[in-house]
PDB file of C-alpha atoms in Angstrom:
ATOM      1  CA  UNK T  21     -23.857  25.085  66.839  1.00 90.00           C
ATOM      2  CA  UNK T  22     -23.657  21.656  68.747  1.00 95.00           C
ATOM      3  CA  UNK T  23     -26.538  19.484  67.705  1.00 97.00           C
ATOM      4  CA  UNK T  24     -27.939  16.551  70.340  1.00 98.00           C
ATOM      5  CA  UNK T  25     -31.256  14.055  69.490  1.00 97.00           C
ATOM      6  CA  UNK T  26     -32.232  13.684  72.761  1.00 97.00           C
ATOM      7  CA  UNK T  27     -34.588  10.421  72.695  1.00 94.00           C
ATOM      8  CA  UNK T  28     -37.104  10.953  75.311  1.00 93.00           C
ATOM      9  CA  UNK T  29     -40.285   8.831  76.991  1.00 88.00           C
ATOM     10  CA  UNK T  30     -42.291  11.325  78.810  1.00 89.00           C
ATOM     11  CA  UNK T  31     -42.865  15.205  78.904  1.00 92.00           C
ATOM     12  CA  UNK T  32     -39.751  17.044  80.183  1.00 95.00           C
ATOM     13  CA  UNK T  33     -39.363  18.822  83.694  1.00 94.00           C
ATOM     14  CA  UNK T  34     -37.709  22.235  84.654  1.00 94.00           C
ATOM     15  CA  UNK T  35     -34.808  20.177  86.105  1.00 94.00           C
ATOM     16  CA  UNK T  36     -34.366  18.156  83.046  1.00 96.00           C
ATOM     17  CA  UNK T  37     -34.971  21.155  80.792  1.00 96.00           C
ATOM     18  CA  UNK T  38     -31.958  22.860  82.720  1.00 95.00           C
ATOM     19  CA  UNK T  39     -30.091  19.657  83.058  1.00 93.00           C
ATOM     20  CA  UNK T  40     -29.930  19.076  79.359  1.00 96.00           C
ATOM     21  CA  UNK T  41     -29.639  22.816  78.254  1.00 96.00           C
ATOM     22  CA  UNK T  42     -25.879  23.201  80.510  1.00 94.00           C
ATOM     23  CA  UNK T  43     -24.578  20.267  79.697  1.00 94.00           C
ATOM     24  CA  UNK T  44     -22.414  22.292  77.349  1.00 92.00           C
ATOM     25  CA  UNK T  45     -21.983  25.073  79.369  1.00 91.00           C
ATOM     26  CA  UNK T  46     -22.440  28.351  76.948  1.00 89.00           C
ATOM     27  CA  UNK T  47     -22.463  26.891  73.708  1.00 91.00           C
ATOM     28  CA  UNK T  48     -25.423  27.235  71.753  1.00 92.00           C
ATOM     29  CA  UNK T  49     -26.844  23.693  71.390  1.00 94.00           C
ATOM     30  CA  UNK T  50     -29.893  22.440  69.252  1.00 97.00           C
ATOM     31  CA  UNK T  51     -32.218  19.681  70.265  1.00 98.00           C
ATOM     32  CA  UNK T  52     -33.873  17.142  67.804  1.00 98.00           C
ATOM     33  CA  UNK T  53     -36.302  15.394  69.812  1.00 98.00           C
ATOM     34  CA  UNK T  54     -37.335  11.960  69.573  1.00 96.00           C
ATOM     35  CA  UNK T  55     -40.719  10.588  71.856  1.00 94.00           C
ATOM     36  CA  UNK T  56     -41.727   6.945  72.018  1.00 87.00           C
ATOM     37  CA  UNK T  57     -44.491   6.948  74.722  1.00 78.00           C
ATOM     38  CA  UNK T  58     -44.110   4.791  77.707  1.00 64.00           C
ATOM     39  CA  UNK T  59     -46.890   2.675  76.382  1.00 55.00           C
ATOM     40  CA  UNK T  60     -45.357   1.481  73.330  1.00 43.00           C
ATOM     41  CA  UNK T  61     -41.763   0.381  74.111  1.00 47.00           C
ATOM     42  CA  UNK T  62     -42.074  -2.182  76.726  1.00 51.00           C
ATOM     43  CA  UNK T  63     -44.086  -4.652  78.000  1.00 58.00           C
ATOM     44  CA  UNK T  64     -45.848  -4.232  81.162  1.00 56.00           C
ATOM     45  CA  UNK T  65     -44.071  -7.209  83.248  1.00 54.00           C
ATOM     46  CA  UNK T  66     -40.833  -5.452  82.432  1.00 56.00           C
ATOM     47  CA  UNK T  67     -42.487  -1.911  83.619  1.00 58.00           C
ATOM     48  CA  UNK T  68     -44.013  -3.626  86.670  1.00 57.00           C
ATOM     49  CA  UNK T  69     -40.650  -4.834  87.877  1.00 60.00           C
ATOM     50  CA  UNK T  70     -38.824  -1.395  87.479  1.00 58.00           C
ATOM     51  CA  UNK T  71     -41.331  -0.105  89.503  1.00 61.00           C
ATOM     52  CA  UNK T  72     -40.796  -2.950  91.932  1.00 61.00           C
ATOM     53  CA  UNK T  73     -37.401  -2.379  91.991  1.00 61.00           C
ATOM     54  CA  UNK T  74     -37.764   1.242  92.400  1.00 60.00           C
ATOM     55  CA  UNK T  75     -40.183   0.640  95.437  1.00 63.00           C
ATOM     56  CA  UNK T  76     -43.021   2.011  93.945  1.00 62.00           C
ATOM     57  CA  UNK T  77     -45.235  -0.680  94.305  1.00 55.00           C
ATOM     58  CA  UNK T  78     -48.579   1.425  93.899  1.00 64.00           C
ATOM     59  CA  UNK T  79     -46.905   1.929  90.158  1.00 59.00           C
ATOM     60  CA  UNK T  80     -46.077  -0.736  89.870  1.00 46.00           C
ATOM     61  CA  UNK T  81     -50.040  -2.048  90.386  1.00 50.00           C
ATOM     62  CA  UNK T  82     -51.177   0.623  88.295  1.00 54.00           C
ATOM     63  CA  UNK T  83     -49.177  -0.173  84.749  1.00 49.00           C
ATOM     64  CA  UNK T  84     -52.101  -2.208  83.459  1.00 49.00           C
ATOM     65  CA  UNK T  85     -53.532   1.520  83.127  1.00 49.00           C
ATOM     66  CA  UNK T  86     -50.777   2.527  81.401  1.00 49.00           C
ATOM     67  CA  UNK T  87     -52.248   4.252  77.963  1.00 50.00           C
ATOM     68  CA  UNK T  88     -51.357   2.439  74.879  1.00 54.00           C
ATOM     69  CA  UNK T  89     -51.870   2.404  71.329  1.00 52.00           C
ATOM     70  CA  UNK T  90     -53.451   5.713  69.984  1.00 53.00           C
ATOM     71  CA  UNK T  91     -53.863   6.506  73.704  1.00 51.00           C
ATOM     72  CA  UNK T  92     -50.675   6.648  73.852  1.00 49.00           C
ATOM     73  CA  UNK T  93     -50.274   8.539  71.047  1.00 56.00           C
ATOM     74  CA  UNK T  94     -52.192  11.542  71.909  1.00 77.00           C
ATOM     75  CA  UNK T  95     -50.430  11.560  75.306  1.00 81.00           C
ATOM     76  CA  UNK T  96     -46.843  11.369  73.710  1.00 86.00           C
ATOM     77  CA  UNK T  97     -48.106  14.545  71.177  1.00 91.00           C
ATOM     78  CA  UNK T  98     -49.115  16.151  74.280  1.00 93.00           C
ATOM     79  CA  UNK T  99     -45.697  15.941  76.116  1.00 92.00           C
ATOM     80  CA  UNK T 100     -43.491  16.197  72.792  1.00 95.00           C
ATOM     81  CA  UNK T 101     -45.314  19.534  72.377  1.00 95.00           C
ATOM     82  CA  UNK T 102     -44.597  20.829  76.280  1.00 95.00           C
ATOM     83  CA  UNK T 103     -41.042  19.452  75.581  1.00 96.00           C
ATOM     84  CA  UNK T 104     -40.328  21.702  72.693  1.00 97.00           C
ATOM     85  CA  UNK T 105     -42.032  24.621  73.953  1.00 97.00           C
ATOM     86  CA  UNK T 106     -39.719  24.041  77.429  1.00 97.00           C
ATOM     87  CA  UNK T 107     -36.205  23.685  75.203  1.00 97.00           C
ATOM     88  CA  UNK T 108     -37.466  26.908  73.518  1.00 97.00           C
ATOM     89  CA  UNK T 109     -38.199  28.541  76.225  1.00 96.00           C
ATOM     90  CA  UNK T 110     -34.846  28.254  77.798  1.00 95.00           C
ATOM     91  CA  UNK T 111     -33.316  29.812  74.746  1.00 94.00           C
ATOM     92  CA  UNK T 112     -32.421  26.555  72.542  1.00 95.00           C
ATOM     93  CA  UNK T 113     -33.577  25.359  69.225  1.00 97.00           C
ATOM     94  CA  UNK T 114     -35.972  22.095  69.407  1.00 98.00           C
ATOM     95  CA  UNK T 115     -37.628  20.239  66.923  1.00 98.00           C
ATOM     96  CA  UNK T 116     -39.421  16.964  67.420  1.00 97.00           C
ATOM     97  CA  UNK T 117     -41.151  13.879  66.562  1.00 95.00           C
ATOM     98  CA  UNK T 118     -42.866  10.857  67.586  1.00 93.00           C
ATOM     99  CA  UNK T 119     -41.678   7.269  67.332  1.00 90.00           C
ATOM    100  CA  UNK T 120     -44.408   4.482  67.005  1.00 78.00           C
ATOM    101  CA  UNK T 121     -42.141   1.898  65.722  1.00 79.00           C
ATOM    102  CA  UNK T 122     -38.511   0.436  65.364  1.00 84.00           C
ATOM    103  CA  UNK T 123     -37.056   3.841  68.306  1.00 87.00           C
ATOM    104  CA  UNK T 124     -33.519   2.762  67.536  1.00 89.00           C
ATOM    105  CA  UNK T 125     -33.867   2.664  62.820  1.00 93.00           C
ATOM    106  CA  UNK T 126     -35.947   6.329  64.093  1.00 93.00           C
ATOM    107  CA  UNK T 127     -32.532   7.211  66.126  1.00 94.00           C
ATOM    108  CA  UNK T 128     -30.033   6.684  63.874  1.00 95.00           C
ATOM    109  CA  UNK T 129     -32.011   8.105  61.003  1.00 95.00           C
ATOM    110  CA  UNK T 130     -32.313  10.983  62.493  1.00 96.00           C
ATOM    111  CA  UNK T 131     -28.769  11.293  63.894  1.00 97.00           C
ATOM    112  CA  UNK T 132     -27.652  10.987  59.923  1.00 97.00           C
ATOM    113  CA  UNK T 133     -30.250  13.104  58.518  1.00 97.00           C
ATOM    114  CA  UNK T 134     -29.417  16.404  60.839  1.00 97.00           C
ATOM    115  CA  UNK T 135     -25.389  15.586  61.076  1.00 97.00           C
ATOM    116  CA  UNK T 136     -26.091  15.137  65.289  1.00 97.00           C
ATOM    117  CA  UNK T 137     -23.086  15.616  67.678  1.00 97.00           C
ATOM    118  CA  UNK T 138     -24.064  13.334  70.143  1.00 97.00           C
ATOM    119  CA  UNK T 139     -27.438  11.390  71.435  1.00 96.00           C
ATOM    120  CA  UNK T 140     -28.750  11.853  75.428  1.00 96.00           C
ATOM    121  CA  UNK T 141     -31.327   9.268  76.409  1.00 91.00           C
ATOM    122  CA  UNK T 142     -33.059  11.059  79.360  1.00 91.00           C
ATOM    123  CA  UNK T 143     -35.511   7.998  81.015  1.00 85.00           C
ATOM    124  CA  UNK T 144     -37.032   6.901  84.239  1.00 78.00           C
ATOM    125  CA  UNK T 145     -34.150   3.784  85.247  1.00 73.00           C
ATOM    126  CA  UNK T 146     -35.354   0.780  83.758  1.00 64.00           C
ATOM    127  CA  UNK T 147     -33.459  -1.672  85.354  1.00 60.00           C
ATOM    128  CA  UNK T 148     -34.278  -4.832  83.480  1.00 58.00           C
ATOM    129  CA  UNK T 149     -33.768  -3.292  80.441  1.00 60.00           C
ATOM    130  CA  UNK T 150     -30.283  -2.014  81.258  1.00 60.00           C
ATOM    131  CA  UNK T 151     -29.229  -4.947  83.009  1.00 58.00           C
ATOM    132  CA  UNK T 152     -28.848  -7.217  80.280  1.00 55.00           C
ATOM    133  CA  UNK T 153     -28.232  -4.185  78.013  1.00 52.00           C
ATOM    134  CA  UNK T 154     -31.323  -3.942  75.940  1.00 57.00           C
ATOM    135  CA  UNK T 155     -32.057  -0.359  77.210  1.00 74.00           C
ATOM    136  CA  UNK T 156     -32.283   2.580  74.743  1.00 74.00           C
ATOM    137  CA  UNK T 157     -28.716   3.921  75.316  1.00 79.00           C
ATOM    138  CA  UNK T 158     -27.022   0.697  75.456  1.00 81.00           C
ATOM    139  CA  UNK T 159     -27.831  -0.314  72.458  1.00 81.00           C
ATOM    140  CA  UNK T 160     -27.935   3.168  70.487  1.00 88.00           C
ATOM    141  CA  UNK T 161     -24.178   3.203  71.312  1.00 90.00           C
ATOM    142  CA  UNK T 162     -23.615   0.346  68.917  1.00 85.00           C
ATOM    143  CA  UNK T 163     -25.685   1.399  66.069  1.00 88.00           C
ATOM    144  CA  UNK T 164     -25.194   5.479  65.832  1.00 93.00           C
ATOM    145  CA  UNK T 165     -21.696   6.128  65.373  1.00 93.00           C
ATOM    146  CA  UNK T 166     -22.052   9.565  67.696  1.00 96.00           C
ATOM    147  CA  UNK T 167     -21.435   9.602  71.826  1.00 95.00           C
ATOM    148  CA  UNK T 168     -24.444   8.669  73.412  1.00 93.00           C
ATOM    149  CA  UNK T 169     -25.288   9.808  77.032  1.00 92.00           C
ATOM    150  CA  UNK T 170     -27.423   8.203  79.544  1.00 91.00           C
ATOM    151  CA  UNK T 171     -29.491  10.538  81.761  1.00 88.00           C
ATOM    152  CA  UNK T 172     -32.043   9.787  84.166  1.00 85.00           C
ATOM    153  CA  UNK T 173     -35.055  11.847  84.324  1.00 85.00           C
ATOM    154  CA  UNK T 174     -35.217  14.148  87.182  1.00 73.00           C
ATOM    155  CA  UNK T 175     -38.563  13.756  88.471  1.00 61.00           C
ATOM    156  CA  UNK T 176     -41.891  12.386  86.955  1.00 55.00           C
ATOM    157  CA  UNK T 177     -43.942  14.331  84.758  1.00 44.00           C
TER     158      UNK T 177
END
C-alpha cells in the first residue's frame, strides 16, 4: 500500500477528495492527514495580499475575521473530521491530526513515524509565501527526504 501525508489548511472538497484519491490510479493508497488551520500559519498582511492578488478583494477585507487561536482550533477539528470521513468514504484509509505549532518538525515527524511515500500539500495559492519560497511545499522538500507534491485546492470549503 502507497502511503501519502497530505498536509492540508481547510476541510476537503469532492474535487479534491477525487483529485487526491487517483493520483495513483488503482493502487490502494493511505492518507495521514496533517491540518494547521488557516488562522494559525500566517499572518494576516500576507493573507490579505493573496487575496489581493487573487482578486478577491471582499476576502481580502474580511481576514481580520479570520478565526484564530482556539477558534481556530475547533474549526480545524471540524474540517479534519469531514476530511477523514471524505478519504474514507471514497474507499481509502485516513488518519489525521492537527498542527498548532512548528507544521514542518509535525511533517517530517510524521513522514518518519508511518514510513510515508511521498507528501501532497493541497492549499489555496499563497503567492507571497511561494514566491520567495517560504510556502509549505517548498520548504518540506528540503527537510523530508520523500517527493513532495504541490496541489492547489479545488474550490473553497
Amino acid at each position: 500500500m502507497f502511503t501519502s501525508v497530505l498536509m492540508i489548511e481547510k476541510a476537503l472538497t469532492s474535487a479534491d477528495v477525487e483529485f487526491v484519491t487517483t493520483l495513483h490510479g488503482e493502487e490502494q493508497v493511505s492518507f495521514q492527514v496533517l491540518l494547521q488551520p488557516r488562522g494559525e500559519q500566517a499572518d494576516r498582511l500576507l493573507r490579505a495580499i493573496d487575496d489581493v492578488a487573487l482578486g478577491e478583494l471582499d476576502e481580502a477585507v474580511r481576514e481580520g475575521e479570520t478565526p484564530e487561536g482556539e477558534e481556530a482550533l475547533s474549526v480545524g477539528q471540524r474540517a479534519l473530521e469531514v476530511s477523514l470521513a471524505a478519504l474514507r468514504s471514497s474507499g481509502s484509509e485516513a488518519e489525521g491530526r492537527l498542527i498548532e505549532d512548528h507544521p514542518l518538525d509535525a511533517l517530517k515527524s510524521l513522514v518518519e513515524e508511518v514510513g510515508a511515500d511521498e507528501v501532497i500539500v493541497l492549499t489555496d495559492p499563497h503567492y507571497v509565501e511561494e514566491f520567495f519560497h517560504r510556502d509549505w511545499a517548498s520548504r518540506a522538500r528540503h527537510k523530508v527526504g520523500v517527493p513532495v507534491l504541490k496541489l492547489f485546492s479545488h474550490s473553497k470549503a
